[in-house]
mmCIF file of N, CA and C in Angstrom:
data_model
loop_
_atom_site.group_PDB
_atom_site.id
_atom_site.type_symbol
_atom_site.label_atom_id
_atom_site.label_comp_id
_atom_site.label_asym_id
_atom_site.label_seq_id
_atom_site.Cartn_x
_atom_site.Cartn_y
_atom_site.Cartn_z
ATOM 1 N N MET A 1 91.480 -11.906 41.216
ATOM 2 C CA MET A 1 91.593 -13.167 40.828
ATOM 3 C C MET A 1 90.713 -13.528 39.575
ATOM 4 N N TYR A 2 91.194 -14.048 38.657
ATOM 5 C CA TYR A 2 90.480 -14.565 37.478
ATOM 6 C C TYR A 2 89.307 -15.661 37.821
ATOM 7 N N GLU A 3 88.221 -15.234 37.304
ATOM 8 C CA GLU A 3 87.106 -16.229 37.543
ATOM 9 C C GLU A 3 86.693 -16.875 36.205
ATOM 10 N N LEU A 4 86.865 -18.224 36.289
ATOM 11 C CA LEU A 4 86.577 -18.959 35.039
ATOM 12 C C LEU A 4 85.219 -19.035 34.676
ATOM 13 N N LYS A 5 84.794 -18.805 33.470
ATOM 14 C CA LYS A 5 83.496 -18.526 32.938
ATOM 15 C C LYS A 5 82.901 -19.847 32.609
ATOM 16 N N THR A 6 83.719 -20.748 31.967
ATOM 17 C CA THR A 6 83.181 -22.121 31.578
ATOM 18 C C THR A 6 83.294 -23.047 32.701
ATOM 19 N N LYS A 7 81.978 -23.123 33.284
ATOM 20 C CA LYS A 7 81.873 -24.111 34.368
ATOM 21 C C LYS A 7 80.772 -25.086 34.065
ATOM 22 N N GLU A 8 80.773 -26.303 34.569
ATOM 23 C CA GLU A 8 79.819 -27.147 34.511
ATOM 24 C C GLU A 8 78.574 -26.746 35.020
ATOM 25 N N ASN A 9 77.380 -26.914 34.357
ATOM 26 C CA ASN A 9 76.202 -26.510 35.010
ATOM 27 C C ASN A 9 75.083 -27.588 34.633
ATOM 28 N N ASP A 10 73.677 -27.355 34.959
ATOM 29 C CA ASP A 10 72.788 -28.333 34.835
ATOM 30 C C ASP A 10 71.911 -27.910 33.674
ATOM 31 N N ASN A 11 72.237 -26.961 32.748
ATOM 32 C CA ASN A 11 71.376 -26.686 31.539
ATOM 33 C C ASN A 11 71.348 -28.006 30.785
ATOM 34 N N SER A 12 70.244 -27.965 30.053
ATOM 35 C CA SER A 12 69.905 -29.171 29.177
ATOM 36 C C SER A 12 70.773 -29.204 28.095
ATOM 37 N N VAL A 13 71.457 -30.385 27.761
ATOM 38 C CA VAL A 13 72.184 -30.521 26.531
ATOM 39 C C VAL A 13 71.217 -30.591 25.332
ATOM 40 N N ILE A 14 70.140 -31.380 25.585
ATOM 41 C CA ILE A 14 69.188 -31.616 24.397
ATOM 42 C C ILE A 14 68.534 -30.198 24.042
ATOM 43 N N GLU A 15 68.108 -29.420 24.998
ATOM 44 C CA GLU A 15 67.685 -28.132 24.697
ATOM 45 C C GLU A 15 68.577 -27.324 24.031
ATOM 46 N N PHE A 16 69.857 -27.344 24.241
ATOM 47 C CA PHE A 16 70.894 -26.627 23.691
ATOM 48 C C PHE A 16 70.923 -26.952 22.318
ATOM 49 N N ILE A 17 71.211 -28.303 21.971
ATOM 50 C CA ILE A 17 71.238 -28.742 20.571
ATOM 51 C C ILE A 17 69.827 -28.542 19.745
ATOM 52 N N GLU A 18 68.879 -28.480 20.470
ATOM 53 C CA GLU A 18 67.515 -28.064 19.787
ATOM 54 C C GLU A 18 67.580 -26.639 19.219
ATOM 55 N N GLN A 19 68.386 -25.810 19.892
ATOM 56 C CA GLN A 19 68.374 -24.471 19.501
ATOM 57 C C GLN A 19 69.342 -24.167 18.293
ATOM 58 N N VAL A 20 70.020 -25.189 17.786
ATOM 59 C CA VAL A 20 70.928 -25.066 16.740
ATOM 60 C C VAL A 20 69.938 -24.944 15.416
ATOM 61 N N GLU A 21 70.199 -23.778 14.744
ATOM 62 C CA GLU A 21 69.155 -23.426 13.632
ATOM 63 C C GLU A 21 69.348 -24.363 12.605
ATOM 64 N N ASN A 22 70.408 -24.616 12.062
ATOM 65 C CA ASN A 22 70.616 -25.315 10.862
ATOM 66 C C ASN A 22 70.396 -26.913 11.077
ATOM 67 N N SER A 23 69.373 -27.391 10.424
ATOM 68 C CA SER A 23 69.007 -28.718 10.631
ATOM 69 C C SER A 23 70.037 -29.933 10.478
ATOM 70 N N LYS A 24 70.889 -29.610 9.421
ATOM 71 C CA LYS A 24 72.069 -30.588 9.173
ATOM 72 C C LYS A 24 72.999 -30.526 10.332
ATOM 73 N N LYS A 25 73.288 -29.352 10.839
ATOM 74 C CA LYS A 25 74.238 -29.088 11.972
ATOM 75 C C LYS A 25 73.615 -29.699 13.165
ATOM 76 N N ARG A 26 72.355 -29.409 13.502
ATOM 77 C CA ARG A 26 71.700 -30.054 14.477
ATOM 78 C C ARG A 26 71.830 -31.687 14.461
ATOM 79 N N GLU A 27 71.560 -32.130 13.305
ATOM 80 C CA GLU A 27 71.630 -33.720 13.173
ATOM 81 C C GLU A 27 73.028 -34.099 13.584
ATOM 82 N N ASP A 28 74.132 -33.379 12.886
ATOM 83 C CA ASP A 28 75.481 -33.799 13.288
ATOM 84 C C ASP A 28 75.817 -33.667 14.637
ATOM 85 N N ALA A 29 75.150 -32.757 15.229
ATOM 86 C CA ALA A 29 75.389 -32.292 16.845
ATOM 87 C C ALA A 29 74.804 -33.621 17.584
ATOM 88 N N TYR A 30 73.664 -34.192 17.101
ATOM 89 C CA TYR A 30 73.213 -35.222 17.862
ATOM 90 C C TYR A 30 74.057 -36.657 17.584
ATOM 91 N N ARG A 31 74.677 -36.693 16.449
ATOM 92 C CA ARG A 31 75.492 -37.710 16.125
ATOM 93 C C ARG A 31 76.789 -37.655 17.037
ATOM 94 N N LEU A 32 77.356 -36.240 17.091
ATOM 95 C CA LEU A 32 78.547 -36.220 18.039
ATOM 96 C C LEU A 32 78.271 -36.467 19.443
ATOM 97 N N LEU A 33 76.992 -36.170 19.858
ATOM 98 C CA LEU A 33 76.667 -36.510 21.286
ATOM 99 C C LEU A 33 76.678 -38.079 21.441
ATOM 100 N N ASP A 34 76.070 -38.968 20.431
ATOM 101 C CA ASP A 34 76.053 -40.279 20.528
ATOM 102 C C ASP A 34 77.637 -40.707 20.631
ATOM 103 N N ILE A 35 78.413 -40.226 19.652
ATOM 104 C CA ILE A 35 79.779 -40.615 19.622
ATOM 105 C C ILE A 35 80.592 -40.435 20.844
ATOM 106 N N PHE A 36 80.501 -39.213 21.337
ATOM 107 C CA PHE A 36 81.270 -38.872 22.618
ATOM 108 C C PHE A 36 80.760 -39.633 23.820
ATOM 109 N N THR A 37 79.431 -39.723 23.882
ATOM 110 C CA THR A 37 78.824 -40.463 25.040
ATOM 111 C C THR A 37 79.212 -41.913 25.069
ATOM 112 N N GLU A 38 79.269 -42.610 23.954
ATOM 113 C CA GLU A 38 79.556 -44.034 23.808
ATOM 114 C C GLU A 38 81.011 -44.262 23.975
ATOM 115 N N THR A 39 81.744 -43.325 23.505
ATOM 116 C CA THR A 39 83.384 -43.535 23.627
ATOM 117 C C THR A 39 83.785 -43.231 24.900
ATOM 118 N N THR A 40 83.332 -42.184 25.579
ATOM 119 C CA THR A 40 83.828 -41.814 26.907
ATOM 120 C C THR A 40 83.023 -42.712 28.072
ATOM 121 N N GLY A 41 81.889 -42.976 27.907
ATOM 122 C CA GLY A 41 81.234 -43.751 29.055
ATOM 123 C C GLY A 41 80.566 -42.645 30.033
ATOM 124 N N TYR A 42 80.670 -41.357 29.658
ATOM 125 C CA TYR A 42 80.499 -40.265 30.612
ATOM 126 C C TYR A 42 78.944 -39.670 30.029
ATOM 127 N N LYS A 43 78.197 -39.098 30.900
ATOM 128 C CA LYS A 43 77.036 -38.457 30.518
ATOM 129 C C LYS A 43 77.440 -37.006 30.056
ATOM 130 N N ALA A 44 76.643 -36.552 29.045
ATOM 131 C CA ALA A 44 77.019 -35.181 28.529
ATOM 132 C C ALA A 44 76.529 -34.126 29.441
ATOM 133 N N LYS A 45 77.283 -33.145 29.758
ATOM 134 C CA LYS A 45 76.998 -31.901 30.623
ATOM 135 C C LYS A 45 77.258 -30.663 29.996
ATOM 136 N N MET A 46 76.438 -29.586 30.051
ATOM 137 C CA MET A 46 76.811 -28.383 29.693
ATOM 138 C C MET A 46 77.928 -27.706 30.417
ATOM 139 N N TRP A 47 78.812 -27.211 29.733
ATOM 140 C CA TRP A 47 79.807 -26.316 30.343
ATOM 141 C C TRP A 47 79.828 -24.987 29.841
ATOM 142 N N GLY A 48 79.456 -23.966 30.754
ATOM 143 C CA GLY A 48 79.118 -22.511 30.226
ATOM 144 C C GLY A 48 77.902 -22.660 29.423
ATOM 145 N N THR A 49 77.793 -21.719 28.402
ATOM 146 C CA THR A 49 76.467 -21.701 27.588
ATOM 147 C C THR A 49 76.598 -22.529 26.361
ATOM 148 N N SER A 50 77.849 -22.819 25.899
ATOM 149 C CA SER A 50 77.838 -23.525 24.608
ATOM 150 C C SER A 50 78.742 -24.696 24.372
ATOM 151 N N ILE A 51 79.267 -25.246 25.361
ATOM 152 C CA ILE A 51 80.170 -26.313 25.341
ATOM 153 C C ILE A 51 79.480 -27.664 25.907
ATOM 154 N N ILE A 52 79.448 -28.698 25.155
ATOM 155 C CA ILE A 52 78.985 -30.042 25.736
ATOM 156 C C ILE A 52 80.128 -30.815 26.066
ATOM 157 N N GLY A 53 80.309 -31.191 27.421
ATOM 158 C CA GLY A 53 81.444 -31.737 27.915
ATOM 159 C C GLY A 53 81.241 -33.161 28.410
ATOM 160 N N PHE A 54 82.374 -33.784 28.603
ATOM 161 C CA PHE A 54 82.143 -35.239 29.012
ATOM 162 C C PHE A 54 83.360 -35.403 30.014
ATOM 163 N N GLY A 55 83.052 -35.975 31.219
ATOM 164 C CA GLY A 55 83.907 -35.979 32.306
ATOM 165 C C GLY A 55 84.573 -34.769 32.672
ATOM 166 N N SER A 56 85.555 -34.790 33.633
ATOM 167 C CA SER A 56 86.139 -33.529 34.105
ATOM 168 C C SER A 56 87.501 -33.845 34.692
ATOM 169 N N TYR A 57 88.299 -32.737 34.799
ATOM 170 C CA TYR A 57 89.560 -32.788 35.395
ATOM 171 C C TYR A 57 89.953 -31.584 36.091
ATOM 172 N N HIS A 58 90.708 -31.591 37.016
ATOM 173 C CA HIS A 58 90.999 -30.264 37.824
ATOM 174 C C HIS A 58 92.498 -29.975 37.396
ATOM 175 N N TYR A 59 92.777 -28.751 36.871
ATOM 176 C CA TYR A 59 94.155 -28.464 36.519
ATOM 177 C C TYR A 59 94.557 -27.312 37.330
ATOM 178 N N LYS A 60 95.922 -27.186 37.471
ATOM 179 C CA LYS A 60 96.430 -26.224 38.093
ATOM 180 C C LYS A 60 97.908 -25.807 37.365
ATOM 181 N N TYR A 61 97.916 -24.558 36.887
ATOM 182 C CA TYR A 61 99.135 -24.009 36.130
ATOM 183 C C TYR A 61 100.061 -23.630 37.043
ATOM 184 N N ALA A 62 101.340 -23.577 36.601
ATOM 185 C CA ALA A 62 102.478 -23.023 37.117
ATOM 186 C C ALA A 62 102.172 -21.448 37.803
ATOM 187 N N THR A 63 101.352 -20.749 36.972
ATOM 188 C CA THR A 63 101.043 -19.451 37.389
ATOM 189 C C THR A 63 100.221 -19.366 38.679
ATOM 190 N N GLY A 64 99.644 -20.660 39.063
ATOM 191 C CA GLY A 64 98.778 -20.608 40.231
ATOM 192 C C GLY A 64 97.281 -20.726 39.762
ATOM 193 N N GLN A 65 97.027 -20.367 38.572
ATOM 194 C CA GLN A 65 95.603 -20.510 38.012
ATOM 195 C C GLN A 65 95.180 -21.892 38.004
ATOM 196 N N GLU A 66 93.960 -22.120 38.512
ATOM 197 C CA GLU A 66 93.481 -23.583 38.510
ATOM 198 C C GLU A 66 91.898 -23.530 38.301
ATOM 199 N N GLY A 67 91.488 -24.786 37.928
ATOM 200 C CA GLY A 67 90.099 -24.868 37.604
ATOM 201 C C GLY A 67 89.738 -26.139 37.194
ATOM 202 N N ASP A 68 88.363 -26.363 36.877
ATOM 203 C CA ASP A 68 88.003 -27.640 36.186
ATOM 204 C C ASP A 68 87.638 -27.507 34.792
ATOM 205 N N ALA A 69 87.802 -28.511 34.042
ATOM 206 C CA ALA A 69 87.500 -28.547 32.631
ATOM 207 C C ALA A 69 86.853 -29.997 32.206
ATOM 208 N N PRO A 70 86.141 -30.010 31.204
ATOM 209 C CA PRO A 70 85.891 -31.327 30.640
ATOM 210 C C PRO A 70 87.044 -32.099 30.013
ATOM 211 N N LEU A 71 87.004 -33.289 30.139
ATOM 212 C CA LEU A 71 88.191 -34.236 29.492
ATOM 213 C C LEU A 71 88.096 -34.061 27.982
ATOM 214 N N VAL A 72 86.925 -34.013 27.442
ATOM 215 C CA VAL A 72 86.610 -33.831 26.069
ATOM 216 C C VAL A 72 85.405 -33.164 25.920
ATOM 217 N N GLY A 73 85.103 -32.487 24.632
ATOM 218 C CA GLY A 73 83.778 -31.953 24.384
ATOM 219 C C GLY A 73 83.695 -31.503 23.034
ATOM 220 N N PHE A 74 82.510 -30.860 22.823
ATOM 221 C CA PHE A 74 82.257 -30.160 21.396
ATOM 222 C C PHE A 74 81.319 -29.026 21.523
ATOM 223 N N SER A 75 81.259 -28.253 20.631
ATOM 224 C CA SER A 75 80.230 -27.226 20.493
ATOM 225 C C SER A 75 79.827 -26.950 19.103
ATOM 226 N N PRO A 76 78.582 -26.956 18.910
ATOM 227 C CA PRO A 76 78.159 -26.660 17.443
ATOM 228 C C PRO A 76 78.115 -25.093 17.330
ATOM 229 N N ARG A 77 79.192 -24.651 16.594
ATOM 230 C CA ARG A 77 79.109 -23.092 16.409
ATOM 231 C C ARG A 77 78.607 -22.828 15.071
ATOM 232 N N LYS A 78 78.311 -21.443 14.874
ATOM 233 C CA LYS A 78 77.605 -21.299 13.563
ATOM 234 C C LYS A 78 78.497 -21.629 12.441
ATOM 235 N N ALA A 79 79.809 -21.382 12.462
ATOM 236 C CA ALA A 79 80.664 -21.563 11.284
ATOM 237 C C ALA A 79 81.191 -23.068 11.222
ATOM 238 N N ASN A 80 81.295 -23.754 12.351
ATOM 239 C CA ASN A 80 81.716 -25.089 12.353
ATOM 240 C C ASN A 80 81.609 -25.656 13.666
ATOM 241 N N PHE A 81 82.034 -27.006 13.851
ATOM 242 C CA PHE A 81 82.053 -27.699 15.212
ATOM 243 C C PHE A 81 83.380 -27.397 15.803
ATOM 244 N N SER A 82 83.512 -26.944 16.933
ATOM 245 C CA SER A 82 84.646 -27.035 17.709
ATOM 246 C C SER A 82 84.805 -28.320 18.657
ATOM 247 N N LEU A 83 85.815 -29.048 18.439
ATOM 248 C CA LEU A 83 85.989 -30.308 19.180
ATOM 249 C C LEU A 83 87.067 -30.094 20.096
ATOM 250 N N TYR A 84 86.965 -30.300 21.406
ATOM 251 C CA TYR A 84 87.925 -30.057 22.435
ATOM 252 C C TYR A 84 88.551 -31.392 22.881
ATOM 253 N N PHE A 85 89.827 -31.173 22.694
ATOM 254 C CA PHE A 85 90.834 -32.360 23.120
ATOM 255 C C PHE A 85 91.836 -31.725 24.050
ATOM 256 N N ALA A 86 92.685 -32.543 24.509
ATOM 257 C CA ALA A 86 93.755 -32.083 25.478
ATOM 258 C C ALA A 86 94.881 -31.416 24.742
ATOM 259 N N THR A 87 95.424 -30.435 25.327
ATOM 260 C CA THR A 87 96.442 -29.747 24.549
ATOM 261 C C THR A 87 97.802 -30.368 25.028
ATOM 262 N N GLY A 88 98.799 -30.235 24.149
ATOM 263 C CA GLY A 88 100.106 -30.721 24.583
ATOM 264 C C GLY A 88 100.350 -32.167 24.287
ATOM 265 N N ASP A 89 99.282 -32.818 23.729
ATOM 266 C CA ASP A 89 99.498 -34.334 23.528
ATOM 267 C C ASP A 89 100.113 -34.509 22.168
ATOM 268 N N THR A 90 101.315 -34.989 22.102
ATOM 269 C CA THR A 90 101.914 -35.221 20.726
ATOM 270 C C THR A 90 101.089 -36.319 19.934
ATOM 271 N N GLU A 91 100.538 -37.265 20.553
ATOM 272 C CA GLU A 91 99.747 -38.140 19.816
ATOM 273 C C GLU A 91 98.639 -37.818 19.114
ATOM 274 N N ARG A 92 97.997 -36.681 19.510
ATOM 275 C CA ARG A 92 96.884 -35.934 18.819
ATOM 276 C C ARG A 92 97.336 -35.656 17.509
ATOM 277 N N GLU A 93 98.417 -34.988 17.279
ATOM 278 C CA GLU A 93 98.931 -34.569 15.776
ATOM 279 C C GLU A 93 99.028 -35.802 14.984
ATOM 280 N N GLU A 94 99.618 -36.862 15.320
ATOM 281 C CA GLU A 94 99.536 -38.036 14.480
ATOM 282 C C GLU A 94 98.311 -38.422 14.084
ATOM 283 N N LEU A 95 97.226 -38.532 14.944
ATOM 284 C CA LEU A 95 95.868 -39.006 14.743
ATOM 285 C C LEU A 95 95.215 -37.978 13.587
ATOM 286 N N LEU A 96 95.480 -36.690 13.945
ATOM 287 C CA LEU A 96 94.907 -35.683 13.117
ATOM 288 C C LEU A 96 95.321 -35.811 11.668
ATOM 289 N N GLN A 97 96.352 -36.434 11.352
ATOM 290 C CA GLN A 97 96.913 -36.748 9.940
ATOM 291 C C GLN A 97 96.087 -37.732 9.069
ATOM 292 N N GLU A 98 95.181 -38.587 10.035
ATOM 293 C CA GLU A 98 94.215 -39.414 9.441
ATOM 294 C C GLU A 98 92.803 -38.986 9.550
ATOM 295 N N PHE A 99 92.541 -37.792 10.168
ATOM 296 C CA PHE A 99 91.274 -37.358 10.568
ATOM 297 C C PHE A 99 90.329 -37.026 9.540
ATOM 298 N N GLY A 100 90.727 -36.412 8.428
ATOM 299 C CA GLY A 100 89.978 -35.830 7.409
ATOM 300 C C GLY A 100 90.015 -34.342 7.426
ATOM 301 N N LYS A 101 89.075 -33.647 6.747
ATOM 302 C CA LYS A 101 89.082 -32.202 6.632
ATOM 303 C C LYS A 101 88.960 -31.327 7.888
ATOM 304 N N HIS A 102 89.912 -30.828 8.375
ATOM 305 C CA HIS A 102 89.753 -30.028 9.662
ATOM 306 C C HIS A 102 90.785 -28.892 9.678
ATOM 307 N N LYS A 103 90.562 -28.073 10.676
ATOM 308 C CA LYS A 103 91.613 -27.128 11.057
ATOM 309 C C LYS A 103 91.923 -27.174 12.672
ATOM 310 N N ALA A 104 93.186 -27.166 12.873
ATOM 311 C CA ALA A 104 93.483 -27.303 14.464
ATOM 312 C C ALA A 104 94.048 -26.074 15.048
ATOM 313 N N GLY A 105 93.552 -25.849 16.150
ATOM 314 C CA GLY A 105 94.073 -24.774 16.923
ATOM 315 C C GLY A 105 94.756 -25.351 18.271
ATOM 316 N N LYS A 106 95.100 -24.522 19.183
ATOM 317 C CA LYS A 106 95.896 -25.153 20.309
ATOM 318 C C LYS A 106 95.154 -26.136 21.071
ATOM 319 N N ALA A 107 93.934 -25.806 21.376
ATOM 320 C CA ALA A 107 93.055 -26.748 22.206
ATOM 321 C C ALA A 107 91.847 -27.280 21.277
ATOM 322 N N CYS A 108 91.472 -26.656 20.207
ATOM 323 C CA CYS A 108 90.219 -27.052 19.455
ATOM 324 C C CYS A 108 90.671 -27.542 18.133
ATOM 325 N N VAL A 109 89.832 -28.497 17.627
ATOM 326 C CA VAL A 109 89.883 -29.040 16.171
ATOM 327 C C VAL A 109 88.555 -28.481 15.649
ATOM 328 N N TYR A 110 88.633 -28.018 14.545
ATOM 329 C CA TYR A 110 87.364 -27.502 13.930
ATOM 330 C C TYR A 110 87.202 -28.167 12.681
ATOM 331 N N VAL A 111 85.723 -28.690 12.554
ATOM 332 C CA VAL A 111 85.383 -29.372 11.485
ATOM 333 C C VAL A 111 84.086 -28.804 11.032
ATOM 334 N N ASN A 112 83.688 -28.860 9.749
ATOM 335 C CA ASN A 112 82.409 -28.342 9.135
ATOM 336 C C ASN A 112 81.356 -29.311 9.417
ATOM 337 N N LYS A 113 81.514 -30.433 9.105
ATOM 338 C CA LYS A 113 80.458 -31.584 9.242
ATOM 339 C C LYS A 113 81.157 -32.982 9.495
ATOM 340 N N ILE A 114 80.255 -33.825 10.031
ATOM 341 C CA ILE A 114 80.830 -35.265 10.201
ATOM 342 C C ILE A 114 81.220 -36.026 9.037
ATOM 343 N N ALA A 115 80.489 -35.533 7.905
ATOM 344 C CA ALA A 115 80.883 -36.337 6.752
ATOM 345 C C ALA A 115 82.392 -35.979 6.175
ATOM 346 N N ASP A 116 82.937 -34.908 6.616
ATOM 347 C CA ASP A 116 84.278 -34.572 6.292
ATOM 348 C C ASP A 116 85.383 -35.338 7.029
ATOM 349 N N ILE A 117 85.006 -36.216 8.091
ATOM 350 C CA ILE A 117 85.940 -36.705 9.042
ATOM 351 C C ILE A 117 85.898 -38.245 9.118
ATOM 352 N N ASP A 118 86.841 -38.975 9.699
ATOM 353 C CA ASP A 118 86.748 -40.402 9.834
ATOM 354 C C ASP A 118 86.489 -40.507 11.291
ATOM 355 N N VAL A 119 85.152 -41.098 11.470
ATOM 356 C CA VAL A 119 84.606 -41.303 12.836
ATOM 357 C C VAL A 119 85.448 -42.112 13.675
ATOM 358 N N GLU A 120 86.000 -43.130 13.185
ATOM 359 C CA GLU A 120 86.936 -44.052 13.847
ATOM 360 C C GLU A 120 88.159 -43.355 14.463
ATOM 361 N N VAL A 121 88.574 -42.420 13.630
ATOM 362 C CA VAL A 121 89.803 -41.530 14.230
ATOM 363 C C VAL A 121 89.301 -40.474 15.232
ATOM 364 N N LEU A 122 88.186 -39.985 15.060
ATOM 365 C CA LEU A 122 87.460 -39.271 16.165
ATOM 366 C C LEU A 122 87.440 -40.048 17.598
ATOM 367 N N LYS A 123 86.982 -41.213 17.583
ATOM 368 C CA LYS A 123 86.923 -42.009 18.628
ATOM 369 C C LYS A 123 88.257 -42.363 19.251
ATOM 370 N N LYS A 124 89.301 -42.360 18.507
ATOM 371 C CA LYS A 124 90.722 -42.683 18.911
ATOM 372 C C LYS A 124 91.172 -41.349 19.580
ATOM 373 N N LEU A 125 90.829 -40.159 18.832
ATOM 374 C CA LEU A 125 91.125 -38.827 19.533
ATOM 375 C C LEU A 125 90.533 -38.647 20.773
ATOM 376 N N ILE A 126 89.372 -39.058 20.935
ATOM 377 C CA ILE A 126 88.494 -38.944 22.200
ATOM 378 C C ILE A 126 89.263 -39.728 23.282
ATOM 379 N N GLN A 127 89.573 -41.033 23.012
ATOM 380 C CA GLN A 127 90.208 -41.992 23.912
ATOM 381 C C GLN A 127 91.596 -41.462 24.280
ATOM 382 N N GLN A 128 92.350 -40.940 23.301
ATOM 383 C CA GLN A 128 93.682 -40.525 23.535
ATOM 384 C C GLN A 128 93.798 -39.291 24.526
ATOM 385 N N SER A 129 92.784 -38.381 24.238
ATOM 386 C CA SER A 129 92.756 -37.162 25.034
ATOM 387 C C SER A 129 92.419 -37.552 26.505
ATOM 388 N N ILE A 130 91.551 -38.395 26.657
ATOM 389 C CA ILE A 130 91.188 -38.837 28.113
ATOM 390 C C ILE A 130 92.380 -39.447 28.674
ATOM 391 N N LYS A 131 93.037 -40.477 28.013
ATOM 392 C CA LYS A 131 94.191 -41.111 28.548
ATOM 393 C C LYS A 131 95.309 -40.155 28.918
ATOM 394 N N PHE A 132 95.528 -39.140 28.073
ATOM 395 C CA PHE A 132 96.632 -38.256 28.275
ATOM 396 C C PHE A 132 96.368 -37.216 29.634
ATOM 397 N N LEU A 133 95.087 -37.029 29.590
ATOM 398 C CA LEU A 133 94.687 -36.103 30.798
ATOM 399 C C LEU A 133 94.789 -36.856 32.125
ATOM 400 N N ARG A 134 94.264 -38.182 32.093
ATOM 401 C CA ARG A 134 94.216 -38.980 33.199
ATOM 402 C C ARG A 134 95.723 -39.114 33.753
ATOM 403 N N GLU A 135 96.602 -39.174 32.800
ATOM 404 C CA GLU A 135 98.007 -39.380 33.278
ATOM 405 C C GLU A 135 98.544 -38.220 33.826
ATOM 406 N N MET A 136 98.160 -36.993 33.185
ATOM 407 C CA MET A 136 98.693 -35.667 33.753
ATOM 408 C C MET A 136 98.050 -35.223 34.961
ATOM 409 N N TYR A 137 96.624 -35.361 35.015
ATOM 410 C CA TYR A 137 95.943 -34.821 36.170
ATOM 411 C C TYR A 137 95.309 -36.197 36.946
ATOM 412 N N THR A 138 95.889 -36.646 37.957
ATOM 413 C CA THR A 138 95.377 -37.917 38.547
ATOM 414 C C THR A 138 93.942 -37.789 39.171
ATOM 415 N N ASP A 139 93.467 -36.514 39.359
ATOM 416 C CA ASP A 139 92.065 -36.283 40.022
ATOM 417 C C ASP A 139 90.847 -36.284 38.997
ATOM 418 N N SER A 140 91.183 -36.622 37.720
ATOM 419 C CA SER A 140 90.053 -36.583 36.589
ATOM 420 C C SER A 140 89.115 -37.516 37.062
ATOM 421 N N LYS A 141 87.810 -37.099 36.580
ATOM 422 C CA LYS A 141 86.648 -37.977 36.910
ATOM 423 C C LYS A 141 85.988 -38.343 35.466
#
């Protein structure tokens, strides 16, 4: 059976951010931490070794695979920031049109720096993702 590697843990979010080498990226990571904390109302938790997540939900796919994941989150990667939102939400696409400079994958939205994006749209993306997941998965926390 598949073992999910990205699990919530008690590692320090602050210690993780402090390890970000680039000072501008570290500063942006703290800004994202504030934005996600204020917008979600959840305390930041580490998921795996490199994702800062907020809230959680339990998913179960038709294949039988199931697990827990953060409602939203981000990770300061070397190349850019990965922002984690719900997949399958059509409203996300509409909001991304107003978001600013980014690249979007299936689950992640990638941005280089906070200055490239509209923070108010980021807040809407966070809220929409949580709303979408709470409607899909009633046992979200």
